[in-house]
PDB file of C-alpha atoms in Angstrom:
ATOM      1  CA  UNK A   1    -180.651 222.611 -29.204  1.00  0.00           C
ATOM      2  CA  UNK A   2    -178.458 220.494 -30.828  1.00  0.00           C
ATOM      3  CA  UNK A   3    -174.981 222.139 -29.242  1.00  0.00           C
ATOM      4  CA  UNK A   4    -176.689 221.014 -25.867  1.00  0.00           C
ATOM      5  CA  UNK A   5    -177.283 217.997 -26.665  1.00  0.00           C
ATOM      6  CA  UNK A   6    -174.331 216.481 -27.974  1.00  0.00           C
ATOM      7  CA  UNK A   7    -172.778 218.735 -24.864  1.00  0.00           C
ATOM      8  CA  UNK A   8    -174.900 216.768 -22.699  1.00  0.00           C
ATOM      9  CA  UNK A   9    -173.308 213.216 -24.351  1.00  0.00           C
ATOM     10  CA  UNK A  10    -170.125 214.852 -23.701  1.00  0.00           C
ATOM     11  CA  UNK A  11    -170.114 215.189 -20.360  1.00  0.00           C
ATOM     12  CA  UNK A  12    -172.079 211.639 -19.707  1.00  0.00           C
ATOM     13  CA  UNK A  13    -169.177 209.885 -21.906  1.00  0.00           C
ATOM     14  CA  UNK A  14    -166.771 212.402 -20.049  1.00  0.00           C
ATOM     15  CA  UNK A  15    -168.010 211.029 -16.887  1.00  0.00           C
ATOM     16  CA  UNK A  16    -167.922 207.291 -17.639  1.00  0.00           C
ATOM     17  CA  UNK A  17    -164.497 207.885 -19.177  1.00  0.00           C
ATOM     18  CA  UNK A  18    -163.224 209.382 -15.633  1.00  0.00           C
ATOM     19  CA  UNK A  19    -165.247 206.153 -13.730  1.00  0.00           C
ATOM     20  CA  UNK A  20    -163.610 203.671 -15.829  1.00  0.00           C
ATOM     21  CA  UNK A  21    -160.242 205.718 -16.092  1.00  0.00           C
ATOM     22  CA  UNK A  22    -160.006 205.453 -19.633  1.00  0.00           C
ATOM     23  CA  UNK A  23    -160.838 207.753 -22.369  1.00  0.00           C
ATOM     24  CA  UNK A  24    -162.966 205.022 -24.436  1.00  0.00           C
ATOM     25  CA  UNK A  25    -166.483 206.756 -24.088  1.00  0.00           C
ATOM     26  CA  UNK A  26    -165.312 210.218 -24.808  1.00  0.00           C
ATOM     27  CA  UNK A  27    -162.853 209.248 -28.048  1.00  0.00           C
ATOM     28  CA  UNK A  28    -165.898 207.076 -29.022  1.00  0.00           C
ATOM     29  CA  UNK A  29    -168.082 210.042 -29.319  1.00  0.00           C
ATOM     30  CA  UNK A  30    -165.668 212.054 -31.071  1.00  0.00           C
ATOM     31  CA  UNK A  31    -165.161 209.552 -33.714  1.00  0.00           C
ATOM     32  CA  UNK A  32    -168.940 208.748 -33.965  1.00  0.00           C
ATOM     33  CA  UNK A  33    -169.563 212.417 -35.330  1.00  0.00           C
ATOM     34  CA  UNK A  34    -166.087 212.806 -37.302  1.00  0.00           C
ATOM     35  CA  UNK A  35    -168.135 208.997 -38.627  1.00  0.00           C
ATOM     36  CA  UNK A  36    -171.497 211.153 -39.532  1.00  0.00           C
ATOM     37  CA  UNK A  37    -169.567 214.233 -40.887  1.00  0.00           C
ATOM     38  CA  UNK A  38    -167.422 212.465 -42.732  1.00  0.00           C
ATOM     39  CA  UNK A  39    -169.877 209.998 -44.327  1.00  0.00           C
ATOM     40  CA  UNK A  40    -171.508 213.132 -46.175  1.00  0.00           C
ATOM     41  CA  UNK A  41    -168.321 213.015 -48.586  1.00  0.00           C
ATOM     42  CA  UNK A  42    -170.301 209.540 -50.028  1.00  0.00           C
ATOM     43  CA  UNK A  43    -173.716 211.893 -51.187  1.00  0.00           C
ATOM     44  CA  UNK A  44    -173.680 212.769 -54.390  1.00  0.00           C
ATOM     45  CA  UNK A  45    -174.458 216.014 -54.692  1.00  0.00           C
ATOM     46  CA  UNK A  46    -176.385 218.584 -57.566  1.00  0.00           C
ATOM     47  CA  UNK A  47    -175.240 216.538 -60.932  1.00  0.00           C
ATOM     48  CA  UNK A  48    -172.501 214.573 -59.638  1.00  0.00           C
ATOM     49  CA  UNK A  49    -172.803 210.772 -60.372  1.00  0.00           C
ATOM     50  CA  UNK A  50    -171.266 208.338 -57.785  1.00  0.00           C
ATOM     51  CA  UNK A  51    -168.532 206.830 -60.239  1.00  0.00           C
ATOM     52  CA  UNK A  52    -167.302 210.348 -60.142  1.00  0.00           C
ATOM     53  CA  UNK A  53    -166.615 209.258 -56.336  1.00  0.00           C
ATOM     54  CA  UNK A  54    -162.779 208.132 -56.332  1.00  0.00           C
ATOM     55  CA  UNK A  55    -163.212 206.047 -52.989  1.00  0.00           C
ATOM     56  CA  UNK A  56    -159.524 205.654 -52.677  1.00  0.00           C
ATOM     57  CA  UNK A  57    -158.589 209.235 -52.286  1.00  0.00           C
ATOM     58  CA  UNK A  58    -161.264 210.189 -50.466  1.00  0.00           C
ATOM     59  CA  UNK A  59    -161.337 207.082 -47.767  1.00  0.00           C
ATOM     60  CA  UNK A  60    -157.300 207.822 -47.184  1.00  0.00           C
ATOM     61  CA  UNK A  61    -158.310 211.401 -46.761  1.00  0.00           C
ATOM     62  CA  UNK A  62    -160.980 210.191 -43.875  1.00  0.00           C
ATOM     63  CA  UNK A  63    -159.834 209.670 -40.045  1.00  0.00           C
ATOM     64  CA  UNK A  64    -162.507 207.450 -39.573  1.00  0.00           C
ATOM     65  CA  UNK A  65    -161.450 203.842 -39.535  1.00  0.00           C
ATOM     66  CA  UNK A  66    -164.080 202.168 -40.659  1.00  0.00           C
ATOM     67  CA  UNK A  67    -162.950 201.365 -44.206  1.00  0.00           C
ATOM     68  CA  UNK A  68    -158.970 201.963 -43.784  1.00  0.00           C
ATOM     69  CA  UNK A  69    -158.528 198.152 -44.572  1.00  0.00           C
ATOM     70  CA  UNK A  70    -160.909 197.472 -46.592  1.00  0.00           C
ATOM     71  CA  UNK A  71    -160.780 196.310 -50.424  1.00  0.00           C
ATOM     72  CA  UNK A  72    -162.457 199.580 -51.916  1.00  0.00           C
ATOM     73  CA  UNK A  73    -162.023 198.444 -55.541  1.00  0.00           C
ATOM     74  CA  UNK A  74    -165.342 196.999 -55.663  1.00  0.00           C
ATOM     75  CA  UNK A  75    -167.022 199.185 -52.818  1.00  0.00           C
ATOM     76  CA  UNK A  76    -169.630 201.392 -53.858  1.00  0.00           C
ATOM     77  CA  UNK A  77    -170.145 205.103 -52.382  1.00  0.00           C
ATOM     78  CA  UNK A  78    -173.749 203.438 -50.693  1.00  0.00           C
ATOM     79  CA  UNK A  79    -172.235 200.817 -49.190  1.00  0.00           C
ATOM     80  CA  UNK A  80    -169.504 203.075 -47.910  1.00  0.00           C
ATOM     81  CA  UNK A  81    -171.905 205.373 -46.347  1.00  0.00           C
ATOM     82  CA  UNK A  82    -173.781 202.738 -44.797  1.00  0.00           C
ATOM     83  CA  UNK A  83    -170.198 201.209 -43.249  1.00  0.00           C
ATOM     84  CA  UNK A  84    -170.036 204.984 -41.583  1.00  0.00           C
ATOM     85  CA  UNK A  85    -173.265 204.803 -40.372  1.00  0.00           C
ATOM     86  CA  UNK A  86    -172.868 201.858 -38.676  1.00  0.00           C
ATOM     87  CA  UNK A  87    -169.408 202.516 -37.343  1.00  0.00           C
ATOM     88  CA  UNK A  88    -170.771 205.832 -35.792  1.00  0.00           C
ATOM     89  CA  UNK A  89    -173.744 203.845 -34.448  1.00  0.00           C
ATOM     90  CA  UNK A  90    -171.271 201.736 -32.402  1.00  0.00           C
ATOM     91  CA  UNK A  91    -169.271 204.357 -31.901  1.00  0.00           C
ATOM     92  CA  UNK A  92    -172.394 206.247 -29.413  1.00  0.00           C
ATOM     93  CA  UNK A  93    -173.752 203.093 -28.227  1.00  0.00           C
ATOM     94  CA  UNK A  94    -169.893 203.400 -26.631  1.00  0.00           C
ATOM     95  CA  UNK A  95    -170.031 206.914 -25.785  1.00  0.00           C
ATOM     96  CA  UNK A  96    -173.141 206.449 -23.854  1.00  0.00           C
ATOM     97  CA  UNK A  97    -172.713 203.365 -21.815  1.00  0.00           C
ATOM     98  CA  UNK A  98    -176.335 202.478 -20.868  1.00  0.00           C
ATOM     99  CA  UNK A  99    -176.988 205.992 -19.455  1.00  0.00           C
ATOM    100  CA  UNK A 100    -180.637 206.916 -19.676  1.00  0.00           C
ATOM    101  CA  UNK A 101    -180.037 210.361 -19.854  1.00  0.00           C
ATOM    102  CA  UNK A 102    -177.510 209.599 -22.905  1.00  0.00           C
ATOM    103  CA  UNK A 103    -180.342 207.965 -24.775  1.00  0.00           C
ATOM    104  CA  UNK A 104    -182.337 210.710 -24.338  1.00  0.00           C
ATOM    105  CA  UNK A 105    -180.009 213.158 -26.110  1.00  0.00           C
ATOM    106  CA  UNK A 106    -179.269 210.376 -28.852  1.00  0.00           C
ATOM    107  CA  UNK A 107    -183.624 210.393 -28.717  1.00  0.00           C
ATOM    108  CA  UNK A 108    -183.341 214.702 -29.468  1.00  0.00           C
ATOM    109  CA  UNK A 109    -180.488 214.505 -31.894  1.00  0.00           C
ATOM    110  CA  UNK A 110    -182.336 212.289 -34.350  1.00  0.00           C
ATOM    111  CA  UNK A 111    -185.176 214.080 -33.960  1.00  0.00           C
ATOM    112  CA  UNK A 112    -183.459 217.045 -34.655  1.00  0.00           C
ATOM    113  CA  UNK A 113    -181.739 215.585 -37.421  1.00  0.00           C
ATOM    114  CA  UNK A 114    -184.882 214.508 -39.388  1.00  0.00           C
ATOM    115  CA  UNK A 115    -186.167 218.111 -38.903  1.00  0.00           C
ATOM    116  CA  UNK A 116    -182.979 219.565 -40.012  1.00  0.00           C
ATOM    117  CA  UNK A 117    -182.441 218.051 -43.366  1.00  0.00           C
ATOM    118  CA  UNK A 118    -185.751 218.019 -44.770  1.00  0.00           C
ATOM    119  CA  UNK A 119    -184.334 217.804 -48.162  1.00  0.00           C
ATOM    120  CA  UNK A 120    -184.708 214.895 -50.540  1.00  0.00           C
ATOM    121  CA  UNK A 121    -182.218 213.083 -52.446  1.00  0.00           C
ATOM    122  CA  UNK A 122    -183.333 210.092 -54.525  1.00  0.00           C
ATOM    123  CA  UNK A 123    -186.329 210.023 -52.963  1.00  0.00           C
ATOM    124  CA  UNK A 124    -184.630 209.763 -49.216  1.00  0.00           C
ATOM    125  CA  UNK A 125    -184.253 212.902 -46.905  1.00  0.00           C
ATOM    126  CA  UNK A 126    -180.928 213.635 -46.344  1.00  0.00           C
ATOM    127  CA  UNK A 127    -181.099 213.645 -42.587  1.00  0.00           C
ATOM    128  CA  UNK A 128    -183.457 210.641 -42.425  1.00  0.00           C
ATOM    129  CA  UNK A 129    -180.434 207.839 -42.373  1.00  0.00           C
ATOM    130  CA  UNK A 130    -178.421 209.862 -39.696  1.00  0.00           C
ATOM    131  CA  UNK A 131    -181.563 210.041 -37.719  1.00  0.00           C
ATOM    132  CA  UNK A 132    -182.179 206.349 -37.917  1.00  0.00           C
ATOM    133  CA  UNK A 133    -178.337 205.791 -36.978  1.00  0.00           C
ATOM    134  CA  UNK A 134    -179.252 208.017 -33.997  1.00  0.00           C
ATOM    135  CA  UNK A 135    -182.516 206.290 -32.841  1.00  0.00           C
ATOM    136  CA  UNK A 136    -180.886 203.028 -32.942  1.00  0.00           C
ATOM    137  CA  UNK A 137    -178.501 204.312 -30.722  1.00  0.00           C
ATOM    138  CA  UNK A 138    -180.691 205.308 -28.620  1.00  0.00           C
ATOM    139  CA  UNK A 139    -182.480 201.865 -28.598  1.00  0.00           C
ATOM    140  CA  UNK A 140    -179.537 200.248 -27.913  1.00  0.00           C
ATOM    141  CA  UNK A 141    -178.359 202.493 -24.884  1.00  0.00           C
ATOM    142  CA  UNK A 142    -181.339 202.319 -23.347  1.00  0.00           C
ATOM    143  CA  UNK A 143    -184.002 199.388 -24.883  1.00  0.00           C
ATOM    144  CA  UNK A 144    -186.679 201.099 -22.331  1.00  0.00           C
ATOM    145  CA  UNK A 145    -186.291 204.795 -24.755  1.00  0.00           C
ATOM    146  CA  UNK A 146    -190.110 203.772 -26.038  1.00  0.00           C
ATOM    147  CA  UNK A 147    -189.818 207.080 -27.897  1.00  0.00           C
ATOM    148  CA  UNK A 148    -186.933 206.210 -29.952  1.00  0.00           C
ATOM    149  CA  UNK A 149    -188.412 203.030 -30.709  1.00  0.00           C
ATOM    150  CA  UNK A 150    -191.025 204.577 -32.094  1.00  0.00           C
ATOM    151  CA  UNK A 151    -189.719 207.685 -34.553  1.00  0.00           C
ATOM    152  CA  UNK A 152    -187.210 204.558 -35.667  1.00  0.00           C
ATOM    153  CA  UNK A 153    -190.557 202.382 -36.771  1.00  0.00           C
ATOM    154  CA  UNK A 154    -191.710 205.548 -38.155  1.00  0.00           C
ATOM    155  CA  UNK A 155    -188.994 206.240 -40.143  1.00  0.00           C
ATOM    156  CA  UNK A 156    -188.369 202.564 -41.214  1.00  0.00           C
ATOM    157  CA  UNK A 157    -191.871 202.516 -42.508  1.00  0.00           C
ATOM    158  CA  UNK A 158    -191.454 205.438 -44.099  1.00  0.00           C
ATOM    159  CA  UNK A 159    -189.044 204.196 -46.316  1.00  0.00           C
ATOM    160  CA  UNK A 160    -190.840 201.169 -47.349  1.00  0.00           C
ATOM    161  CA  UNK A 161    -189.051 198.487 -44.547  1.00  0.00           C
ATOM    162  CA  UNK A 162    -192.410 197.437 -42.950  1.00  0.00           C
ATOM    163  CA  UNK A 163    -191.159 194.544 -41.449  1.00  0.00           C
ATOM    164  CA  UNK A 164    -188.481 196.089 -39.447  1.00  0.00           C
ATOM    165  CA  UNK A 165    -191.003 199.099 -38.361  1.00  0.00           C
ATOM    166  CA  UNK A 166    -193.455 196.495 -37.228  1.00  0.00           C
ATOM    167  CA  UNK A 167    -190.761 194.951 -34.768  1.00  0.00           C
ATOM    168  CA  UNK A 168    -189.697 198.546 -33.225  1.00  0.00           C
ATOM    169  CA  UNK A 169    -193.247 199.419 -32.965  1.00  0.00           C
ATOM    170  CA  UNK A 170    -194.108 196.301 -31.292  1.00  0.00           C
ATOM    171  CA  UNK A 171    -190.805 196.607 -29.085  1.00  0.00           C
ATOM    172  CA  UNK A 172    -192.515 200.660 -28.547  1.00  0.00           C
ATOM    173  CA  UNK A 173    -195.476 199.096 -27.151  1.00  0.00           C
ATOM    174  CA  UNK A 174    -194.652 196.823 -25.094  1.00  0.00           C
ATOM    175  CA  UNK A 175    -192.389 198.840 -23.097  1.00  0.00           C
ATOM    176  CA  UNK A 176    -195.109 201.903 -23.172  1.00  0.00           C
ATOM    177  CA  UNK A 177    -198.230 201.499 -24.866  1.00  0.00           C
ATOM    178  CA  UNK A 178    -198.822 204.882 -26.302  1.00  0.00           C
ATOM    179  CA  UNK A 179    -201.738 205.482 -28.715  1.00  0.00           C
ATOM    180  CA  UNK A 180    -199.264 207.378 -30.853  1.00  0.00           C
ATOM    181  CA  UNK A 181    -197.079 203.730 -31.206  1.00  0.00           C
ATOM    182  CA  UNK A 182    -200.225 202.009 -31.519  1.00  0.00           C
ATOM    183  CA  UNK A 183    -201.303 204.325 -34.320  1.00  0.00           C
ATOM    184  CA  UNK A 184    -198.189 203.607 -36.049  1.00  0.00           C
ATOM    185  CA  UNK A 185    -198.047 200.239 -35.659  1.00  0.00           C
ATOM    186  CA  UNK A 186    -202.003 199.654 -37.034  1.00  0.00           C
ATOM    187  CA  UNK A 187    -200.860 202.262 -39.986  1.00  0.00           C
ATOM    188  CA  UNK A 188    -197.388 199.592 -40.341  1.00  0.00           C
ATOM    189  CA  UNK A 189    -200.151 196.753 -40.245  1.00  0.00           C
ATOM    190  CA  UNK A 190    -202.461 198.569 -42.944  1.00  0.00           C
TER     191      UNK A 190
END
């Protein structure tokens, strides 16, 4: 499932790319999931600590851009991950365009990505952040993708940001009320 879908954003930011002659959309995507593989290199993993993370050597060993000027002296290996996160999230918000049928795939792949990863780390799945990178995405491709809006409030509330699930469960609603969003949103409210 998830080889179709990010073959299905390929050939929708493959398409725009040959519309706007240009290759923006379809180097976009590809640096959007070098972004989310590479951004894995900032977990710590088993027993490793994150000052054993030497941020120099391992953002020069990167392609992704996101933090090749950046002062990393002070940078910690969270808010590194989070800069990949959101560079990737721009980077498919690119890729797509404001193709429904994009937003639907970016819908699947977080989906797929919270079922995926269903193991914890500090108390946070491991796929739940890529999955939120993905809904948002989504959201912002297509603002109408209720669904996304929704397993984003979900997630958000989840992890104890209330406030921010109640506004993408409110946005949910109002573009489709579903009792599923509405459930969420009274469970946000609770």
């Amino acid at each position: 499932s998830r080889a179709e879908l990010i073959e299905a954003l390929r050939m929708i930011s493959q398409a725009l790319a040959a519309q706007a002659k240009t290759r923006k959309h379809s180097e976009a995507l590809a640096l959007a999931f070098r972004a989310l593989e590479e951004a894995d290199d900032f977990v710590p993993r088993g027993t490793s600590l994150d000052a054993n993370i030497d941020m120099n050597v391992l953002v020069r060993g990167h392609k992704t851009p996101a933090l090749k000027e950046a002062d990393l002296s002070e940078l910690t290996p969270l808010v590194a991950l989070q800069r990949y996160y959101t560079f990737a999230q721009e980077q498919l918000i690119i890729a797509a365009g404001q193709e429904r049928a994009a937003s639907v795939a970016l819908f699947g792949l977080g989906q797929l990505e919270s079922m995926m990863h269903k193991q914890a780390v500090g108390g946070i799945t491991r796929g739940a952040p890529k999955a939120m990178v993905f809904q948002q995405a989504a959201m912002m491709t297509d603002p109408a993708n209720y669904k996304a809006a929704n397993e984003l409030g979900v997630l958000l509330a989840r992890y104890g940001q209330y406030e921010q699930a109640r506004e993408v469960l409110v946005h949910s609603v109002r573009v489709s009320p579903q009792p599923e969003s509405w459930d969420n949103l009274a469970t946000v409210h609770e």
